[in-house]
PDB file of C-alpha atoms in Angstrom:
ATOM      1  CA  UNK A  29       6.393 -28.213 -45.407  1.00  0.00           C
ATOM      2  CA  UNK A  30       8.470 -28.498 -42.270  1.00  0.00           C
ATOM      3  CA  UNK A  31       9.720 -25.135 -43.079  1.00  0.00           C
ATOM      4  CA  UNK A  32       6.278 -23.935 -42.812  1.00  0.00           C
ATOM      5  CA  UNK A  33       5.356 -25.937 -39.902  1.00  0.00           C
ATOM      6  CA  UNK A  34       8.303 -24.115 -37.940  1.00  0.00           C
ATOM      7  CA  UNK A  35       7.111 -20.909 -38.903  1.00  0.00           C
ATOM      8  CA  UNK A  36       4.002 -21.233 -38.013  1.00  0.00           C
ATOM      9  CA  UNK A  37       4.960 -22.503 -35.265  1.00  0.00           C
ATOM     10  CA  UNK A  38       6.711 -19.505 -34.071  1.00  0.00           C
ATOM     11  CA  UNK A  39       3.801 -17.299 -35.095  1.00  0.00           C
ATOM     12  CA  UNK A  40       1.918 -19.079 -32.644  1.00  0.00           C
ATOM     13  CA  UNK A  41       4.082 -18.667 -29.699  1.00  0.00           C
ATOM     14  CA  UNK A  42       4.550 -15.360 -30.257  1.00  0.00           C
ATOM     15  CA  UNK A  43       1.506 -14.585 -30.173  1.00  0.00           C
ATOM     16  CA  UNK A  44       1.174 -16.652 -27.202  1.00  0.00           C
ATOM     17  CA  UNK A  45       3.571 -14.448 -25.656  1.00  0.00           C
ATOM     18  CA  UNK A  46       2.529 -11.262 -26.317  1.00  0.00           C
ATOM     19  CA  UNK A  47      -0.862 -12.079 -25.119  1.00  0.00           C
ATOM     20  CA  UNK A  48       0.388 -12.932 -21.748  1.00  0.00           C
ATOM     21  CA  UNK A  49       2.475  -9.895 -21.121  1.00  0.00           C
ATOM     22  CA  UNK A  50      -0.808  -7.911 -22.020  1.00  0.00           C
ATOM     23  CA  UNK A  51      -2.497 -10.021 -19.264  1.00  0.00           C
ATOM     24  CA  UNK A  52       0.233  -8.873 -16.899  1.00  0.00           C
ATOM     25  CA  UNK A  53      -0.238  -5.534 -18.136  1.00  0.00           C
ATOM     26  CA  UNK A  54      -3.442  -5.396 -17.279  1.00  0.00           C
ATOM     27  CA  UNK A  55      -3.729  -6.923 -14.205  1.00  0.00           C
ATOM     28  CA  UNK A  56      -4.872  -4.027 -11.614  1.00  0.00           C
ATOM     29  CA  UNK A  57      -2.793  -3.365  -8.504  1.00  0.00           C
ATOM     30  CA  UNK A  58      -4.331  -1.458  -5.929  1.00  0.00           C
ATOM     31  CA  UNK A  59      -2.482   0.720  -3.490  1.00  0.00           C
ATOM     32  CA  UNK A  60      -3.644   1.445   0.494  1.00  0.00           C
ATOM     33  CA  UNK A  61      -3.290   4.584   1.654  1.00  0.00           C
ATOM     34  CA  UNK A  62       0.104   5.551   2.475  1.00  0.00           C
ATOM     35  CA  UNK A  63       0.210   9.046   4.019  1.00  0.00           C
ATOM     36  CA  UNK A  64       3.775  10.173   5.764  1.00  0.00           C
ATOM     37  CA  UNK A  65       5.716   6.686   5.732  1.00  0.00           C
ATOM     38  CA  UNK A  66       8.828   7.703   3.890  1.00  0.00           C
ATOM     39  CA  UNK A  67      11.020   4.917   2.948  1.00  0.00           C
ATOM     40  CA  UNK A  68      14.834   5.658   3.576  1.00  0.00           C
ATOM     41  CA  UNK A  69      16.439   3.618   1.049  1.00  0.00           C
ATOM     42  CA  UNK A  70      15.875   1.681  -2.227  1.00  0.00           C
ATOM     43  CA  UNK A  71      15.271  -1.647  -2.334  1.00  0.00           C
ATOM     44  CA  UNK A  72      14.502  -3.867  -5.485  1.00  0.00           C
ATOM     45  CA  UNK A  73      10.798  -5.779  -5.700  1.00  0.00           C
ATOM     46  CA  UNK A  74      12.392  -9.653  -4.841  1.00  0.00           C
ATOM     47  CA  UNK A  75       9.429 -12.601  -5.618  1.00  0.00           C
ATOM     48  CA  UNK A  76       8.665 -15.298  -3.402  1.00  0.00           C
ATOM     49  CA  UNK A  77       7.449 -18.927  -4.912  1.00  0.00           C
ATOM     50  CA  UNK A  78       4.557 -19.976  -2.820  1.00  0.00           C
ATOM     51  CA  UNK A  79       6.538 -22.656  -1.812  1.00  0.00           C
ATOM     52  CA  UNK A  80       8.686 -20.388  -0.025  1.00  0.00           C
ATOM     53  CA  UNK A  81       6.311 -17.661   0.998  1.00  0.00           C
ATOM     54  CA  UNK A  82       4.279 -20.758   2.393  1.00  0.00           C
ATOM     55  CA  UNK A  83       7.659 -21.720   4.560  1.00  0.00           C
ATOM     56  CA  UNK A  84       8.096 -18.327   6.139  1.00  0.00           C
ATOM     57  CA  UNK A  85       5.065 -16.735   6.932  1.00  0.00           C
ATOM     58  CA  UNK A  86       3.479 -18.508   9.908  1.00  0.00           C
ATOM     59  CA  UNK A  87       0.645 -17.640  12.032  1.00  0.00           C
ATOM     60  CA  UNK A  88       2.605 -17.642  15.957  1.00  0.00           C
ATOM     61  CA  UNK A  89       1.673 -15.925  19.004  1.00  0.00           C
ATOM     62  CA  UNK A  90       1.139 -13.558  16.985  1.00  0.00           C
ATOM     63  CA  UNK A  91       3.755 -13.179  14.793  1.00  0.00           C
ATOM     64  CA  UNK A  92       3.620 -14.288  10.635  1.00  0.00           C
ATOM     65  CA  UNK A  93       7.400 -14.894  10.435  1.00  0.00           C
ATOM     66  CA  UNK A  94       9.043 -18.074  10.470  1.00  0.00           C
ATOM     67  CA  UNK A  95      11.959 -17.943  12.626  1.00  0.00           C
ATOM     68  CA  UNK A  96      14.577 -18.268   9.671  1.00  0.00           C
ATOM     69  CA  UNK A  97      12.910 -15.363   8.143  1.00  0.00           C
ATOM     70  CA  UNK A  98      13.081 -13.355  11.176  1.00  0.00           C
ATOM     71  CA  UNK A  99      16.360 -13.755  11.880  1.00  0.00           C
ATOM     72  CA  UNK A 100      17.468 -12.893   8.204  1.00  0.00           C
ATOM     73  CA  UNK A 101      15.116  -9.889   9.097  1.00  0.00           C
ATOM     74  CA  UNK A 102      17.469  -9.190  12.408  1.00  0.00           C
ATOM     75  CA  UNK A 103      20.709  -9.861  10.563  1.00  0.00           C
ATOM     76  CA  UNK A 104      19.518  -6.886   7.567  1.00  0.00           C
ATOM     77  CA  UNK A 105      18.448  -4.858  11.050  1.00  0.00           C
ATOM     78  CA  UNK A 106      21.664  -5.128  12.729  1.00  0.00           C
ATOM     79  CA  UNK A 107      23.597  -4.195   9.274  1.00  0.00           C
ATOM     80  CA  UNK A 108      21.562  -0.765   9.455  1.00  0.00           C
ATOM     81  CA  UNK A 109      23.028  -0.642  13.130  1.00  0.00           C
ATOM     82  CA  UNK A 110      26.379  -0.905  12.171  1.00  0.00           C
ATOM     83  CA  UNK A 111      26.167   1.588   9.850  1.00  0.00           C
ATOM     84  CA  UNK A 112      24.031   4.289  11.581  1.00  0.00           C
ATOM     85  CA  UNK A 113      26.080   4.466  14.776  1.00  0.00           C
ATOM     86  CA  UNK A 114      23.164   5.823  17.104  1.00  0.00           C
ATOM     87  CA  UNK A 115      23.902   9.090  14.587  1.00  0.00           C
ATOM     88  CA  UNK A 116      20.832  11.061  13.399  1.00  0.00           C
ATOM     89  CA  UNK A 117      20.983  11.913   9.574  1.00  0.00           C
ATOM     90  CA  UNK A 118      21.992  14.950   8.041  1.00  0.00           C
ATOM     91  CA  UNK A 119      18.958  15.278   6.669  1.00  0.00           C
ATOM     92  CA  UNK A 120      17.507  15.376   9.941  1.00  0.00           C
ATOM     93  CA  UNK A 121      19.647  17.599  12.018  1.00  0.00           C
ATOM     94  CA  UNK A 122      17.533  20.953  11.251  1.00  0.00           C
ATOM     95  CA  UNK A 123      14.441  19.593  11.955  1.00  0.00           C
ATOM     96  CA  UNK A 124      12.903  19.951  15.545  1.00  0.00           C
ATOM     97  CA  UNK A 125      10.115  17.577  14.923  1.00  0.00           C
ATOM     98  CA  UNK A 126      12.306  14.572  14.702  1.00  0.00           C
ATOM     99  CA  UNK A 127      12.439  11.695  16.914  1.00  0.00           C
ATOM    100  CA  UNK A 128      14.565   9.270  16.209  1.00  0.00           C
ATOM    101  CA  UNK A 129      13.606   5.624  17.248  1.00  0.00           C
ATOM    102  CA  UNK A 130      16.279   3.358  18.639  1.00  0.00           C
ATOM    103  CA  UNK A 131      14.306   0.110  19.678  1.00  0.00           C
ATOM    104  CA  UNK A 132      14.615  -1.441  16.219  1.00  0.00           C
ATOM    105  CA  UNK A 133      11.068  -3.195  15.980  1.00  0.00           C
ATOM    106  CA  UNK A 134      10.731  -5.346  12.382  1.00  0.00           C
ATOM    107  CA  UNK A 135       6.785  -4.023  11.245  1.00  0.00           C
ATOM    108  CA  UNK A 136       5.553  -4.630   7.770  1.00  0.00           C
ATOM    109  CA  UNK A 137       3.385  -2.880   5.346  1.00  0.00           C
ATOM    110  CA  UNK A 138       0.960  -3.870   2.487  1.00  0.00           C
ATOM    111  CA  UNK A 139       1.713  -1.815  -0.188  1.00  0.00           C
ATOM    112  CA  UNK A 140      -0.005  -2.692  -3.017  1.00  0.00           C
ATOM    113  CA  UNK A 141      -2.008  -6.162  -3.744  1.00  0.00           C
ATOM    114  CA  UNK A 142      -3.608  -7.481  -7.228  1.00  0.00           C
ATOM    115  CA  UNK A 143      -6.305 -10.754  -7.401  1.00  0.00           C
ATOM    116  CA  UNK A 144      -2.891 -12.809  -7.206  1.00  0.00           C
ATOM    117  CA  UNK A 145       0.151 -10.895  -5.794  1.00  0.00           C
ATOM    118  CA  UNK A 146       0.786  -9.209  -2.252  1.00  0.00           C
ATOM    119  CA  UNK A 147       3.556  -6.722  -2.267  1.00  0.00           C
ATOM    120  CA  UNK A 148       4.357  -6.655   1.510  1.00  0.00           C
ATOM    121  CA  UNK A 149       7.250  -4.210   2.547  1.00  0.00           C
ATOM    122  CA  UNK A 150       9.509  -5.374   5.859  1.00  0.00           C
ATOM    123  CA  UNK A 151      11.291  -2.209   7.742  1.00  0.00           C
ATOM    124  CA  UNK A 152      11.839  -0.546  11.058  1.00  0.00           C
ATOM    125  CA  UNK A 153      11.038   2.909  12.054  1.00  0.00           C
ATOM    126  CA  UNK A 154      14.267   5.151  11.910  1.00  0.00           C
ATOM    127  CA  UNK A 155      12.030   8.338  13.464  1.00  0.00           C
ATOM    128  CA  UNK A 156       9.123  10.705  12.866  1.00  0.00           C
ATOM    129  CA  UNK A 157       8.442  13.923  12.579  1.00  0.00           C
ATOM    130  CA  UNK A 158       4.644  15.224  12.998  1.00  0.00           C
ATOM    131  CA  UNK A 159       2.891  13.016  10.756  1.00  0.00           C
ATOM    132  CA  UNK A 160       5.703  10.880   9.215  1.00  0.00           C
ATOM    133  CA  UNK A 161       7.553   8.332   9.597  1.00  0.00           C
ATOM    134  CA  UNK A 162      11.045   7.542   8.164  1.00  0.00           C
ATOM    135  CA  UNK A 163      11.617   3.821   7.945  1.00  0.00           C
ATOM    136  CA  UNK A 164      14.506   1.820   6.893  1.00  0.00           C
ATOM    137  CA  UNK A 165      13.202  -0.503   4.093  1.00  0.00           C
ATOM    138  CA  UNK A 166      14.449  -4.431   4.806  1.00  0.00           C
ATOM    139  CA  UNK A 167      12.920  -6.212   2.130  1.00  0.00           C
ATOM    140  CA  UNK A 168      10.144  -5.711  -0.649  1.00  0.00           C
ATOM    141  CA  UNK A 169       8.906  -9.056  -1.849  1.00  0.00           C
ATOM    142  CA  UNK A 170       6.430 -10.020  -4.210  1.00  0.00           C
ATOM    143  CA  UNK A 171       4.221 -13.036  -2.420  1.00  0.00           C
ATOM    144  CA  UNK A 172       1.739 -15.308  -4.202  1.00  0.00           C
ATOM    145  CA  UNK A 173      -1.690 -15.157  -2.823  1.00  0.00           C
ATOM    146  CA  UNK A 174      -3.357 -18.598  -1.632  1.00  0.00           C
ATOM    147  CA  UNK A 175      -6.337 -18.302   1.428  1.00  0.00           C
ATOM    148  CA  UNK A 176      -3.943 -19.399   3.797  1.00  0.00           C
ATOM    149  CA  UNK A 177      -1.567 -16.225   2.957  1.00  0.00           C
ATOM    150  CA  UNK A 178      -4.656 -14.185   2.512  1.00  0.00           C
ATOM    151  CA  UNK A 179      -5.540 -15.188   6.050  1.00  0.00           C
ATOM    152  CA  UNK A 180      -2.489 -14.290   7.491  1.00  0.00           C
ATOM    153  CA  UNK A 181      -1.908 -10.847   5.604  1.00  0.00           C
ATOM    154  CA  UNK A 182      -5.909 -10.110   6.716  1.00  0.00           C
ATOM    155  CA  UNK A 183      -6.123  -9.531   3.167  1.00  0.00           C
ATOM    156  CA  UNK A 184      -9.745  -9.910   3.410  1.00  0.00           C
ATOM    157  CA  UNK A 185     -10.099  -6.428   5.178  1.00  0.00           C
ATOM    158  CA  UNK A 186      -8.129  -4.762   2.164  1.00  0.00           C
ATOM    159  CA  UNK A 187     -10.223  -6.537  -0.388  1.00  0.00           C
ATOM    160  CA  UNK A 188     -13.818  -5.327   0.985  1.00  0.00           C
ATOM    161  CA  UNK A 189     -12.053  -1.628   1.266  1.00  0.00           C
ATOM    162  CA  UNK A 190     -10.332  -0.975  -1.914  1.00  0.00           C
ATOM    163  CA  UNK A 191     -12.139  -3.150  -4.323  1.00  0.00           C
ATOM    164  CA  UNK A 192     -16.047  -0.991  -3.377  1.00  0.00           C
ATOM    165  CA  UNK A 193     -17.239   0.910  -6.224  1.00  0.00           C
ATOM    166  CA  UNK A 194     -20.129   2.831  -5.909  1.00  0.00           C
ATOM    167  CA  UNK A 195     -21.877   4.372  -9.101  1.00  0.00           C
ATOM    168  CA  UNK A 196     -18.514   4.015 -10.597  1.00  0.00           C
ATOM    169  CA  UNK A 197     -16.704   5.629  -8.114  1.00  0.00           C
ATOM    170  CA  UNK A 198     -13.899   3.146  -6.483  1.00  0.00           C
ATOM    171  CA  UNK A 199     -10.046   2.687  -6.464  1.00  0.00           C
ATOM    172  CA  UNK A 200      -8.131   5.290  -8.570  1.00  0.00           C
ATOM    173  CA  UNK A 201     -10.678   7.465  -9.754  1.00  0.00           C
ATOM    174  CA  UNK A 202      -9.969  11.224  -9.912  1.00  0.00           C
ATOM    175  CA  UNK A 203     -11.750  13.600  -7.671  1.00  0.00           C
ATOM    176  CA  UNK A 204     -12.823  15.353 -10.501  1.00  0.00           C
ATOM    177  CA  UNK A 205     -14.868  12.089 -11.670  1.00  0.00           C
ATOM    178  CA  UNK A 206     -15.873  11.857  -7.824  1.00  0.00           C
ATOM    179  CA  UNK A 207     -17.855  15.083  -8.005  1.00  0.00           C
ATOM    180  CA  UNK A 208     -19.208  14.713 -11.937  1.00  0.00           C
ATOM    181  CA  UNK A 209     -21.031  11.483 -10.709  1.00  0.00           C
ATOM    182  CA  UNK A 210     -22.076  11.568  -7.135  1.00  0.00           C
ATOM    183  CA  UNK A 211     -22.034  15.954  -6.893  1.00  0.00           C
ATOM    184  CA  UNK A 212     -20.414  18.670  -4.663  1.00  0.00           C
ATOM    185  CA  UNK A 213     -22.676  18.436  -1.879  1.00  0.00           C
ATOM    186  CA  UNK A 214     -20.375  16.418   0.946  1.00  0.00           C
ATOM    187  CA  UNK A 215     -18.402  17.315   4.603  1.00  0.00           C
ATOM    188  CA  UNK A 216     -14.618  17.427   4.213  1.00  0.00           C
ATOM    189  CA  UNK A 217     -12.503  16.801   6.910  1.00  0.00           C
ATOM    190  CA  UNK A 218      -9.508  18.519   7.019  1.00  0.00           C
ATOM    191  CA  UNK A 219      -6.449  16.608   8.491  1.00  0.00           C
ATOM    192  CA  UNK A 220      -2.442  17.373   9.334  1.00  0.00           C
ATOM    193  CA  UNK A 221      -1.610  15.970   5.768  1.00  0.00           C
ATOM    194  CA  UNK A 222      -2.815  17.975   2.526  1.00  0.00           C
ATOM    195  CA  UNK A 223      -1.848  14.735   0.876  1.00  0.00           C
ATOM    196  CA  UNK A 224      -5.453  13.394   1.854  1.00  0.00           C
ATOM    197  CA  UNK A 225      -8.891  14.306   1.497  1.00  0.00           C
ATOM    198  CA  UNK A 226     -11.621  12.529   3.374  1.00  0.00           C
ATOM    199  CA  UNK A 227     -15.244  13.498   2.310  1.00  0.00           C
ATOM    200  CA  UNK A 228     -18.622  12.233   3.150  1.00  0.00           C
ATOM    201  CA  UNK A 229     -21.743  12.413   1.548  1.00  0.00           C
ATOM    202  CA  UNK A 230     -24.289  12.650   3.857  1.00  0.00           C
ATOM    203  CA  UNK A 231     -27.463  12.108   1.681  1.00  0.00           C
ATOM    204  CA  UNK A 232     -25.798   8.794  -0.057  1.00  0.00           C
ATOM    205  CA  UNK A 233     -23.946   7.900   3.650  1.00  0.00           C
ATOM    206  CA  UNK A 234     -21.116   7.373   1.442  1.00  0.00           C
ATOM    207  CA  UNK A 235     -17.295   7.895   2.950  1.00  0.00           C
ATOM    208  CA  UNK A 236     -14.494   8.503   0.306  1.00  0.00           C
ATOM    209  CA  UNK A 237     -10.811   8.798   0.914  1.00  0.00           C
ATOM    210  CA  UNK A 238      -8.694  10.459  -1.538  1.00  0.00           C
ATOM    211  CA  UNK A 239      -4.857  10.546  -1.901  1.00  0.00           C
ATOM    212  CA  UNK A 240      -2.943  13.284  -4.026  1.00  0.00           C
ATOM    213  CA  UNK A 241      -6.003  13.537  -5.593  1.00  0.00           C
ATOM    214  CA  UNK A 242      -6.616   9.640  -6.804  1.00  0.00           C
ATOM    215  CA  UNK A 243      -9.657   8.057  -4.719  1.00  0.00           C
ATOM    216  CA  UNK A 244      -8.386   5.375  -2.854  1.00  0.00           C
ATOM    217  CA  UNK A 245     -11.032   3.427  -0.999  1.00  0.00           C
ATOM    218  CA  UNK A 246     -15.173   4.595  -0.989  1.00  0.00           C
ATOM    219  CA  UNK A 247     -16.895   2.871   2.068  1.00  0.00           C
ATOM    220  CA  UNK A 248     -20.683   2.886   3.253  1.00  0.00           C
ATOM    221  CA  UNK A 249     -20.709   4.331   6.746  1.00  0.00           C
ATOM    222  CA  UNK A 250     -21.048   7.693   8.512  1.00  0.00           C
ATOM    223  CA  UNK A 251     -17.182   7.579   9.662  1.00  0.00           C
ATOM    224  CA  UNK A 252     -16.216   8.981  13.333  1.00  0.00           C
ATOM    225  CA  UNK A 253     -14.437  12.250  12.027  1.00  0.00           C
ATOM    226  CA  UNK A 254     -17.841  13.395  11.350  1.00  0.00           C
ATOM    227  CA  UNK A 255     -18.010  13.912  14.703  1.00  0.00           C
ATOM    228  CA  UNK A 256     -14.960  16.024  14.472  1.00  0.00           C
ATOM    229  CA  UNK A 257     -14.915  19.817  14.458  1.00  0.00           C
ATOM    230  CA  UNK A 258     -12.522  20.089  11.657  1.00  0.00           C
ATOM    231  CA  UNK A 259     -15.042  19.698   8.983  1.00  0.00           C
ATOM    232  CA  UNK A 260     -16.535  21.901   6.716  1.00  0.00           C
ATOM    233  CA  UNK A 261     -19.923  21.269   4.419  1.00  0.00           C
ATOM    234  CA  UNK A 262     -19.315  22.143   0.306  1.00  0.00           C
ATOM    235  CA  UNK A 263     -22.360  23.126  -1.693  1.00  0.00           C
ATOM    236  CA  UNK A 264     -23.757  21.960  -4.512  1.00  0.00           C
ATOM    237  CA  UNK A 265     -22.863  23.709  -7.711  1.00  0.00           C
ATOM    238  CA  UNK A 266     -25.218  26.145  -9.086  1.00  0.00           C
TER     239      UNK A 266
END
């Protein structure tokens, strides 16, 4: 019998198991748009406890990091220093665009958030060219989400924008399923980047941004680059 117990025992945790990696599976991440920020170096998704995420992300004149946490944040900033030497990369030498940035600033990005993980990217911008923008990656960490981190990572704003669906339409549909529900009869604006598509349908006042293809955010509004004189009008389909 306690044979049996055992085994069923481990039948059940198993399957205990298994169900909760599916849940993690399935939780949905969403992704801002992220057109010509070009990360310079690898750096390995790291996750906070909230504990610790509580500890250093403050809300002070206008800065969210505690001071420990910045000055780890200076300390990885000065290593990059060290080892760039006021130097611009080979990779950059042949292009005219580039700029190279020597002031150093620690700036952060959202770069993806689910209904109970922010992943929030720390770097400093190496130099641009045009539209992009190399940066030199400090730390990726995975955070927790309470309201008092949602407060201070304004995460608010990103949930209203990327979680709208409209007829359907919302965060990572194609543009092919854009125009089989809501038609071919919109404005395009036409930007420096061919990465991203913004389109408007006037007779739905309905603004969708696509990246690469993959609808990232759809938005009620008449938005300002309608105002713009690089737009052009699409027809509907015959």
């Amino acid at each position: 019998m306690l044979t049996v117990r055992n085994n069923l025992l481990r039948i059940f945790y198993g399957l205990m198991f298994i169900l909760s990696q599916g849940e993690l599976m399935a939780q949905k991440w969403y992704r801002p748009v992220n057109i010509g920020h070009v990360y310079l170096n690898f750096i390995a998704e790291k996750k906070l406890s909230e504990d610790d995420a509580n500890a250093n992300f403050v809300v002070c004149n206008n800065n969210i990091m505690s001071e420990l946490f910045k000055g780890e944040l200076q300390e990885l900033t000065e290593e990059w220093k060290k080892n760039d030497k006021g130097s611009i990369s080979p990779n950059f030498q042949n292009d005219p665009y580039f700029t190279p940035n020597r002031d150093y600033k620690i700036d952060y990005s959202i770069d993806a958030f689910s209904d109970d993980s922010i992943n929030v990217k720390f770097f400093y911008e190496y130099g641009t060219s045009r539209w992009h923008h190399y940066n030199a990656l400090l730390m990726n960490l995975i955070i927790p989400r309470n309201s008092r981190l949602d407060s201070i990572f304004n995460m608010e704003y990103y949930e209203s924008l990327y979680k709208t669906v409209y007829n359907g339409i919302g965060h990572d549909s194609t543009g092919k399923q854009m125009e089989e529900e809501l038609g071919t009869d919109y404005f395009e604006y036409f930007g420096q980047s061919l990465q991203l598509r913004n389109v408007y349908y006037e007779d739905q006042n309905l603004e969708i941004c696509l990246q690469d293809g993959i609808v990232k955010f759809v938005k009620i509004g008449r938005p300002g680059w309608m105002d713009s004189d690089n737009i052009t009008k699409h027809k509907k389909n015959d």
